[in-house]
mmCIF file of C-alpha atoms in Angstrom:
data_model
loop_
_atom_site.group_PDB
_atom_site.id
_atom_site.type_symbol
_atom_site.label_atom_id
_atom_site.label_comp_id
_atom_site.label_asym_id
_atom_site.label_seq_id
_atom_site.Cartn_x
_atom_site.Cartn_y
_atom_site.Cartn_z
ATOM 1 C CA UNK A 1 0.000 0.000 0.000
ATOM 2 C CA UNK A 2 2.614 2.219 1.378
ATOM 3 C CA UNK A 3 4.806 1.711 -1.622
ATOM 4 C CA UNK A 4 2.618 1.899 -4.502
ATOM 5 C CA UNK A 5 1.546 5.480 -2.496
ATOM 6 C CA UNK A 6 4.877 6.440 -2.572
ATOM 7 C CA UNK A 7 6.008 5.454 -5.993
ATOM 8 C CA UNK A 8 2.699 7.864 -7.048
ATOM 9 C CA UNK A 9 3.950 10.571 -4.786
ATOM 10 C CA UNK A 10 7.386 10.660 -6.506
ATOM 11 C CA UNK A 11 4.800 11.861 -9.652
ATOM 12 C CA UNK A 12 5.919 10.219 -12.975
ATOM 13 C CA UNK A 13 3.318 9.376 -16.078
ATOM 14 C CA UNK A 14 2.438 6.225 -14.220
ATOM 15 C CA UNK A 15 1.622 7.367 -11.438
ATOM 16 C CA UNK A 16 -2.586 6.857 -11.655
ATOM 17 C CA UNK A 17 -1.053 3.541 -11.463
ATOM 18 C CA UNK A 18 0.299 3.522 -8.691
ATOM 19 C CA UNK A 19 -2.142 5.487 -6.938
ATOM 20 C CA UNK A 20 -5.209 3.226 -7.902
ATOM 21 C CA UNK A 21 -2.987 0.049 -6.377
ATOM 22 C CA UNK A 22 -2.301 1.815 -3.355
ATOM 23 C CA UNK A 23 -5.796 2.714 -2.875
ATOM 24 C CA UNK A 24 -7.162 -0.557 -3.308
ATOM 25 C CA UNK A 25 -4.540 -2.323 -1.219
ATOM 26 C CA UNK A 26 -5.662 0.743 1.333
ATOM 27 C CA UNK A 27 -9.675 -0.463 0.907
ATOM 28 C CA UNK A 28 -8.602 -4.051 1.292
ATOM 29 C CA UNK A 29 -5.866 -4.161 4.061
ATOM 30 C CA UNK A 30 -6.143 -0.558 5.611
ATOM 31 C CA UNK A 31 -10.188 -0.766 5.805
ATOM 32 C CA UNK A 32 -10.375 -4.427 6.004
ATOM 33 C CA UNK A 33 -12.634 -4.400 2.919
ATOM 34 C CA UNK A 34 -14.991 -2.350 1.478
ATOM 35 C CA UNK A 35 -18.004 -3.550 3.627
ATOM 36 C CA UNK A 36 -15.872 -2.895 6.485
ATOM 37 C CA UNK A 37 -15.087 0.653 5.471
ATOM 38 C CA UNK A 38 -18.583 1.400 5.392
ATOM 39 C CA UNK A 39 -19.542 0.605 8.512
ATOM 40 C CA UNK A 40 -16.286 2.176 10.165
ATOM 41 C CA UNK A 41 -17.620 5.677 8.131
ATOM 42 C CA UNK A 42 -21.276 4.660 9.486
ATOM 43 C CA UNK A 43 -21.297 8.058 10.809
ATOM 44 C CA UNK A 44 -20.531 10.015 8.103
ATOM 45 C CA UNK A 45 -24.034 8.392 6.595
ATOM 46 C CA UNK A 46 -25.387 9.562 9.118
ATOM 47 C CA UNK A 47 -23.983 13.343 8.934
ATOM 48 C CA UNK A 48 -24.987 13.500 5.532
ATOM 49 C CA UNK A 49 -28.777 12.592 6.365
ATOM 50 C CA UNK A 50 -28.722 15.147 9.800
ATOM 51 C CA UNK A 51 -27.653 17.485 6.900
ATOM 52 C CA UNK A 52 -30.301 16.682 4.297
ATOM 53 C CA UNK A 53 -32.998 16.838 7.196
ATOM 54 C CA UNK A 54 -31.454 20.193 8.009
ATOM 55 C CA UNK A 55 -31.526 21.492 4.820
ATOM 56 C CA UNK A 56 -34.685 19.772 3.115
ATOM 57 C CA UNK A 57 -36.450 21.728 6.280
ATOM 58 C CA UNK A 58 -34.937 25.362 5.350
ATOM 59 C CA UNK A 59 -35.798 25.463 1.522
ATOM 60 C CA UNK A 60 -39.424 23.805 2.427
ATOM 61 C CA UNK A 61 -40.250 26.734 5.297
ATOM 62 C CA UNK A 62 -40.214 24.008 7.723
ATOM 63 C CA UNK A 63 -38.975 24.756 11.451
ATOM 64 C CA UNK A 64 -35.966 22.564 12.380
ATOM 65 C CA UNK A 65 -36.150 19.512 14.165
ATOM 66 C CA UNK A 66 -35.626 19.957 18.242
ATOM 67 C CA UNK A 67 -32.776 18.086 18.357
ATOM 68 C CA UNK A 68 -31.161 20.845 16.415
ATOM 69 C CA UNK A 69 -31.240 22.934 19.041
ATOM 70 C CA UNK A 70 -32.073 25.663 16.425
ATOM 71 C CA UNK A 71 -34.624 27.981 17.563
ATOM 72 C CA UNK A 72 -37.253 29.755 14.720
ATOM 73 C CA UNK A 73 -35.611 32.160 13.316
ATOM 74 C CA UNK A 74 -32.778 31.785 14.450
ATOM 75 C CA UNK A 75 -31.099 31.892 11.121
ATOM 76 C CA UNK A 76 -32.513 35.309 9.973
ATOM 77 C CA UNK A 77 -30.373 37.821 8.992
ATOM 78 C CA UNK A 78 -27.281 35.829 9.492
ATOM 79 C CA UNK A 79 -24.388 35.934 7.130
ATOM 80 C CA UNK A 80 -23.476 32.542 4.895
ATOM 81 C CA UNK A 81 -20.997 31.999 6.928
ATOM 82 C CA UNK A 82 -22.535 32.214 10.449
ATOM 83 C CA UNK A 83 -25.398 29.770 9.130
ATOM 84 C CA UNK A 84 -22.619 27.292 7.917
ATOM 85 C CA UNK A 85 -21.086 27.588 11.307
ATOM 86 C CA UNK A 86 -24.623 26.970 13.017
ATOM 87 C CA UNK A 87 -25.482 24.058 10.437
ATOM 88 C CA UNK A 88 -22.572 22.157 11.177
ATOM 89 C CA UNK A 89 -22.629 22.485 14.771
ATOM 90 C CA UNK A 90 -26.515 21.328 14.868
ATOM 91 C CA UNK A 91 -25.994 18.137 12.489
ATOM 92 C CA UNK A 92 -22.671 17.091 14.190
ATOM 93 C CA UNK A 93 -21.614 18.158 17.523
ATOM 94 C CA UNK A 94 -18.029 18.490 18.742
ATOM 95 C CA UNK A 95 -17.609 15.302 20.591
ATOM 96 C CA UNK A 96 -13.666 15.233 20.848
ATOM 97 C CA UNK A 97 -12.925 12.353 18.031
ATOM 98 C CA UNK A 98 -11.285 12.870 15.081
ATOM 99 C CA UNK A 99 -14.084 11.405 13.168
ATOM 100 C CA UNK A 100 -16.377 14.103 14.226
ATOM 101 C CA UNK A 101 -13.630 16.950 13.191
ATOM 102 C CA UNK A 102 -13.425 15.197 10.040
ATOM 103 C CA UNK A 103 -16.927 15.117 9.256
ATOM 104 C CA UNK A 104 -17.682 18.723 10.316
ATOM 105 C CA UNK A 105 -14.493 19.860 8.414
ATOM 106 C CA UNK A 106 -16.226 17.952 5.282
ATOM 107 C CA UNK A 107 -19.771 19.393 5.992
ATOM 108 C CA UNK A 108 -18.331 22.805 6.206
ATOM 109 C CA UNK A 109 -16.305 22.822 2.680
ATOM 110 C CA UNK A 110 -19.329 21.346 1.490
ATOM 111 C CA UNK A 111 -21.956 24.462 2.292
ATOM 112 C CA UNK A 112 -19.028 27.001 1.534
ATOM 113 C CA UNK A 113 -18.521 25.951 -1.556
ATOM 114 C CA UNK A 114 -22.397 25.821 -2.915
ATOM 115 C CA UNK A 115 -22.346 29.262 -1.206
ATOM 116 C CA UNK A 116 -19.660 30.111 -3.124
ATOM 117 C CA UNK A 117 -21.248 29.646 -6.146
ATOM 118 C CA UNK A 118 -24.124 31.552 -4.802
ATOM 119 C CA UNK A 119 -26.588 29.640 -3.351
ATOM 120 C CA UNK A 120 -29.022 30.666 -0.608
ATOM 121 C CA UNK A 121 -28.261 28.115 2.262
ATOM 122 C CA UNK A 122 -31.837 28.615 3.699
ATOM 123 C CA UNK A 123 -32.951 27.984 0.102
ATOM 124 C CA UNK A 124 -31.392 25.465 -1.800
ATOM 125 C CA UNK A 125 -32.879 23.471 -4.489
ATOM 126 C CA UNK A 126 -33.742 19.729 -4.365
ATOM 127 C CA UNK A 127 -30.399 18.910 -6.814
ATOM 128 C CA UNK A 128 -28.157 21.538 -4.725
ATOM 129 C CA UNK A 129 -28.748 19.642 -1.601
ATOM 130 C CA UNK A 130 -28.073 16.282 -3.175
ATOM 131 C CA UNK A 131 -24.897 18.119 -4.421
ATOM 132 C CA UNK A 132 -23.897 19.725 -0.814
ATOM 133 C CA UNK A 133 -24.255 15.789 0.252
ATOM 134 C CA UNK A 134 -22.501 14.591 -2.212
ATOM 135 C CA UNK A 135 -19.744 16.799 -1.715
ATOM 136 C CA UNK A 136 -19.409 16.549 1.880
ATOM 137 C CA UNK A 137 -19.376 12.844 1.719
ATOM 138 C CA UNK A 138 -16.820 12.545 -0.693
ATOM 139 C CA UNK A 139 -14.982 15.513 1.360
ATOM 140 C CA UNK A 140 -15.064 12.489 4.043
ATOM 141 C CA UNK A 141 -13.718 9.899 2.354
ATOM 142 C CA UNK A 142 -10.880 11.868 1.341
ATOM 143 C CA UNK A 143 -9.692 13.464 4.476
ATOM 144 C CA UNK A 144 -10.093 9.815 6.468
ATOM 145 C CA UNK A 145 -7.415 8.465 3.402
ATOM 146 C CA UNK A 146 -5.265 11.619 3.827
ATOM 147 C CA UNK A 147 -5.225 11.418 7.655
ATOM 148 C CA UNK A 148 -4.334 7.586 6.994
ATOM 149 C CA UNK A 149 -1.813 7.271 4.149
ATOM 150 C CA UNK A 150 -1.188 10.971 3.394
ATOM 151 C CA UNK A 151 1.887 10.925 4.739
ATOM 152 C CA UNK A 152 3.320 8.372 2.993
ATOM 153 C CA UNK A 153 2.375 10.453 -0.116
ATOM 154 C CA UNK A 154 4.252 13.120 1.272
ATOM 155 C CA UNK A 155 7.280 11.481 2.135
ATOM 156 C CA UNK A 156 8.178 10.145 -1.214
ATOM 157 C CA UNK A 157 7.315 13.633 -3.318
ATOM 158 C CA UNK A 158 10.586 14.787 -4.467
ATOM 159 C CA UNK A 159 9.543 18.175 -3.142
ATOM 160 C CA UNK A 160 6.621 19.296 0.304
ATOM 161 C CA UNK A 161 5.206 21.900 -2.943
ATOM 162 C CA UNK A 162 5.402 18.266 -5.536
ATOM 163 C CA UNK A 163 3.910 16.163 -2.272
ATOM 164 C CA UNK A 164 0.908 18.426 -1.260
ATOM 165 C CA UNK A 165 0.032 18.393 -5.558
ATOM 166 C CA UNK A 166 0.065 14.866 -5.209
ATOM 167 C CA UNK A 167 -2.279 14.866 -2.385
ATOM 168 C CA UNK A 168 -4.363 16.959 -4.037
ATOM 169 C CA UNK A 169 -4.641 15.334 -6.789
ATOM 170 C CA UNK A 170 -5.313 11.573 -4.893
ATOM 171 C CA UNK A 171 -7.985 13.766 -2.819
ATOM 172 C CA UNK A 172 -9.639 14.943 -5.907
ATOM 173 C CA UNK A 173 -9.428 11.382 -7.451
ATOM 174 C CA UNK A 174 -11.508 9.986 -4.667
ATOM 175 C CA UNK A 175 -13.554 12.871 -4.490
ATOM 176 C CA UNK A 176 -14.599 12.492 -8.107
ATOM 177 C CA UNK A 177 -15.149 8.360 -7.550
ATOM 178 C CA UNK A 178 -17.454 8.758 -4.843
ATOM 179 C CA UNK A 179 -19.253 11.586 -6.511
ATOM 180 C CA UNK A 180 -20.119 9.161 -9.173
ATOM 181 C CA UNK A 181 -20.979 6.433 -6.743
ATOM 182 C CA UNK A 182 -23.153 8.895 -4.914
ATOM 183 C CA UNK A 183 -24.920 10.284 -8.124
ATOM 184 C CA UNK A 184 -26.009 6.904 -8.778
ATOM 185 C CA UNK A 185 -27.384 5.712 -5.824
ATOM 186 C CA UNK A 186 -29.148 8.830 -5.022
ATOM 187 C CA UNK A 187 -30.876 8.243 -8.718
ATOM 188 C CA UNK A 188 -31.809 4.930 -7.568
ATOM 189 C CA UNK A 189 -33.763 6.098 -4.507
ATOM 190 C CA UNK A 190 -36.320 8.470 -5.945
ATOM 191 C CA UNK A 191 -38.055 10.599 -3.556
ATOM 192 C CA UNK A 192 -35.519 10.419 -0.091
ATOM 193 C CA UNK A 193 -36.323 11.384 4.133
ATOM 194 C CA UNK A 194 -33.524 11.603 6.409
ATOM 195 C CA UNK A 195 -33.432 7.674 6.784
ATOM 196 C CA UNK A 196 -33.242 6.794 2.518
ATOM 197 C CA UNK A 197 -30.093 9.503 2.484
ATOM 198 C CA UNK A 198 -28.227 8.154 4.913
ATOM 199 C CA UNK A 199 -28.524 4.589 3.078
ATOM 200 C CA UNK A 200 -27.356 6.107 -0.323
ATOM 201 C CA UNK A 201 -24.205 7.797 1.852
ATOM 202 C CA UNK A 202 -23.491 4.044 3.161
ATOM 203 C CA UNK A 203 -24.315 2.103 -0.037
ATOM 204 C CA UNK A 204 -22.090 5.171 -1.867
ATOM 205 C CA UNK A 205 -18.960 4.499 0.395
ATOM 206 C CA UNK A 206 -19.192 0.873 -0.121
ATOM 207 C CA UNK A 207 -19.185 0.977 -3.948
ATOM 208 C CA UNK A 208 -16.134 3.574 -3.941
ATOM 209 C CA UNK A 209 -14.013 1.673 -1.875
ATOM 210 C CA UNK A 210 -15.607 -1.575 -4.440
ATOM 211 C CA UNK A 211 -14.363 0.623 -7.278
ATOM 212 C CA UNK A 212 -10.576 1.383 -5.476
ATOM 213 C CA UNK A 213 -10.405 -2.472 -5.133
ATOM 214 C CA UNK A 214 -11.087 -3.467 -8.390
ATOM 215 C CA UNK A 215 -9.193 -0.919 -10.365
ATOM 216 C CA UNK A 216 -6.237 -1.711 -8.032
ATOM 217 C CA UNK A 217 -6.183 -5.088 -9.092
ATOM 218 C CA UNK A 218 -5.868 -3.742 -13.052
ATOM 219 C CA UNK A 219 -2.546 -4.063 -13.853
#
């Protein structure tokens, strides 16, 4: 795993390669499979359906649920960035674990950038939430692999600037594979509540880390 991850950090025209090996060896040693890696990024389902619940309410003129702890209102006249804040601490508390940070960190990213591109968070449209979701899951998957096997992308790069490109670029690749994962399974639910999104997260994450196993084993 480690090797092939380094042999694509030192950059070189082969290194998708080497990257797609050392992913799938990741999935299947790291993870201990892709079912397994599902179930250890259970909660990161579960973020993403807290999120859709969260959002689905705001765009529908719906009052939050309790457990929120988002009073009416509450939201009005706040900036983008001061909702984002208040989202991500309603849908997933600081609890102290690293899996929490991550997923907030990916939730986050996720509403930032549809703001970016000028969305009104307390009005977004059925296929801008599934894209906030599908972005902050994929944000998820990534950072967990960084925080794993980053380093040993790092180490290898013939320069820190070469080494976080590299990293970039793996991020992006995974990014991009559970995007299409996600699109798909989100097509096959139709009409989705809190409980059918956080199934398509789950059933998403296991067919990216299916797809890292079986391209690694392309030669």
């Amino acid at each position: 795993m480690r090797t092939s991850l380094g042999k694509f950090g030192g950059g070189g025209d082969d290194r998708r390669r080497h990257l797609e090996r050392g992913l799938g060896h990741y999935s299947r040693t790291g993870m201990g499979g892709s079912g397994n890696a599902a179930r250890r990024m259970a909660g990161t389902a579960r973020t993403a359906g807290s999120l859709y619940q969260a959002l689905d309410a705001l765009a529908n003129g719906q009052p939050l649920p309790a457990e929120f702890g988002i009073l009416p209102g509450a939201l009005a006249g706040r900036s983008s960035e001061e909702i984002v804040d208040i989202l991500v601490d309603a849908i997933r508390p600081i609890d102290g674990t690293q899996d929490a940070e991550a997923a907030r960190d990916s939730a986050a990213r996720a509403l930032s950038e549809i703001v970016e591109e000028g969305a009104d968070l307390l009005n977004l449209s059925p296929q801008q939430i599934d894209h906030v979701l599908a972005t902050m899951v994929g944000n998820d998957v990534a950072l967990r692999i960084e925080l794993d096997v980053g380093k040993a992308v790092i180490d290898k790069a013939p320069s820190k600037g070469a080494g976080l490109d590299r990293l970039q670029e793996m991020k992006d690749y995974v990014r991009e594979v559970v995007a299409v994962q996600y699109a798909a399974e989100r097509a096959r639910a139709g009409q989705v509540d809190r409980a059918a999104v956080e199934r398509v997260a789950r059933e998403a994450i296991l067919q990216a880390f299916e797809v890292f196993e079986v391209n690694g084993d392309v030669e």
